[in-house]
Short mmCIF file of C-alpha atoms in Angstrom, two decimals:
data_model
loop_
_atom_site.label_atom_id
_atom_site.label_comp_id
_atom_site.label_asym_id
_atom_site.label_seq_id
_atom_site.Cartn_x
_atom_site.Cartn_y
_atom_site.Cartn_z
CA MET A 1 16.05 -9.76 -6.05
CA THR A 2 12.44 -10.86 -6.45
CA THR A 3 9.48 -8.80 -7.65
CA HIS A 4 6.01 -9.31 -6.17
CA PHE A 5 2.55 -7.92 -6.93
CA ILE A 6 0.66 -7.24 -3.70
CA THR A 7 -2.69 -5.87 -2.61
CA ALA A 8 -3.17 -4.11 0.73
CA GLU A 9 -6.13 -2.58 2.55
CA ILE A 10 -5.33 0.69 4.26
CA ASP A 11 -7.52 2.55 6.74
CA LEU A 12 -8.52 5.96 5.41
CA GLN A 13 -6.80 8.79 7.25
CA GLU A 14 -7.79 12.35 8.16
CA THR A 15 -5.45 14.00 5.64
CA PRO A 16 -3.83 13.01 2.33
CA ALA A 17 -0.38 13.27 3.96
CA GLU A 18 -1.38 10.79 6.69
CA LEU A 19 -2.83 8.43 4.06
CA LEU A 20 0.41 8.57 2.06
CA GLU A 21 2.43 7.77 5.18
CA ALA A 22 0.14 4.84 6.07
CA ILE A 23 0.42 3.43 2.53
CA GLU A 24 4.21 3.73 2.43
CA THR A 25 4.56 2.16 5.88
CA GLU A 26 2.38 -0.82 4.95
CA LEU A 27 4.12 -1.39 1.63
CA LYS A 28 7.59 -1.30 3.18
CA LYS A 29 6.53 -4.22 5.40
CA GLN A 30 6.30 -6.28 2.19
CA GLY A 31 9.45 -5.01 0.43
CA GLU A 32 10.74 -1.97 -1.42
CA PRO A 33 7.88 -0.40 -3.43
CA LEU A 34 8.59 0.17 -7.12
CA ARG A 35 5.16 1.55 -7.92
CA TRP A 36 1.71 1.58 -6.35
CA ALA A 37 -1.78 2.89 -6.92
CA VAL A 38 -4.99 3.29 -4.93
CA THR A 39 -7.39 1.14 -6.96
CA SER A 40 -10.58 1.50 -4.91
CA VAL A 41 -12.02 3.24 -1.87
CA ASP A 42 -14.81 1.82 0.30
CA THR A 43 -16.28 4.77 2.16
CA ASP A 44 -18.61 2.55 4.20
CA LYS A 45 -15.70 0.53 5.62
CA GLN A 46 -13.30 3.52 5.49
CA LYS A 47 -10.71 1.43 3.60
CA ALA A 48 -8.57 2.09 0.53
CA THR A 49 -7.30 -0.79 -1.60
CA VAL A 50 -3.73 -0.34 -2.81
CA GLU A 51 -2.07 -2.48 -5.49
CA ALA A 52 1.71 -2.39 -5.64
CA VAL A 53 4.81 -3.93 -7.13
CA VAL A 54 7.55 -4.45 -4.55
CA THR A 55 10.98 -6.01 -4.61
CA THR A 56 12.62 -8.16 -1.96
CA VAL A 57 16.19 -9.38 -1.66
CA LYS A 58 16.65 -13.12 -1.27
CA SER A 59 18.87 -13.97 1.66
#
């Protein structure tokens, strides 16, 4: 198992529930999220920056 620190840009969504789903979907593309946080929001670009720690299994 390997741990990685990643940063992702997520499009802002209409509702908090949709934003949560978009964040979880994007993070799962990179591995299994251990923890994550929205670290900034750019309202002009309608993007949220998310920093996360994810794990992956070496095959």
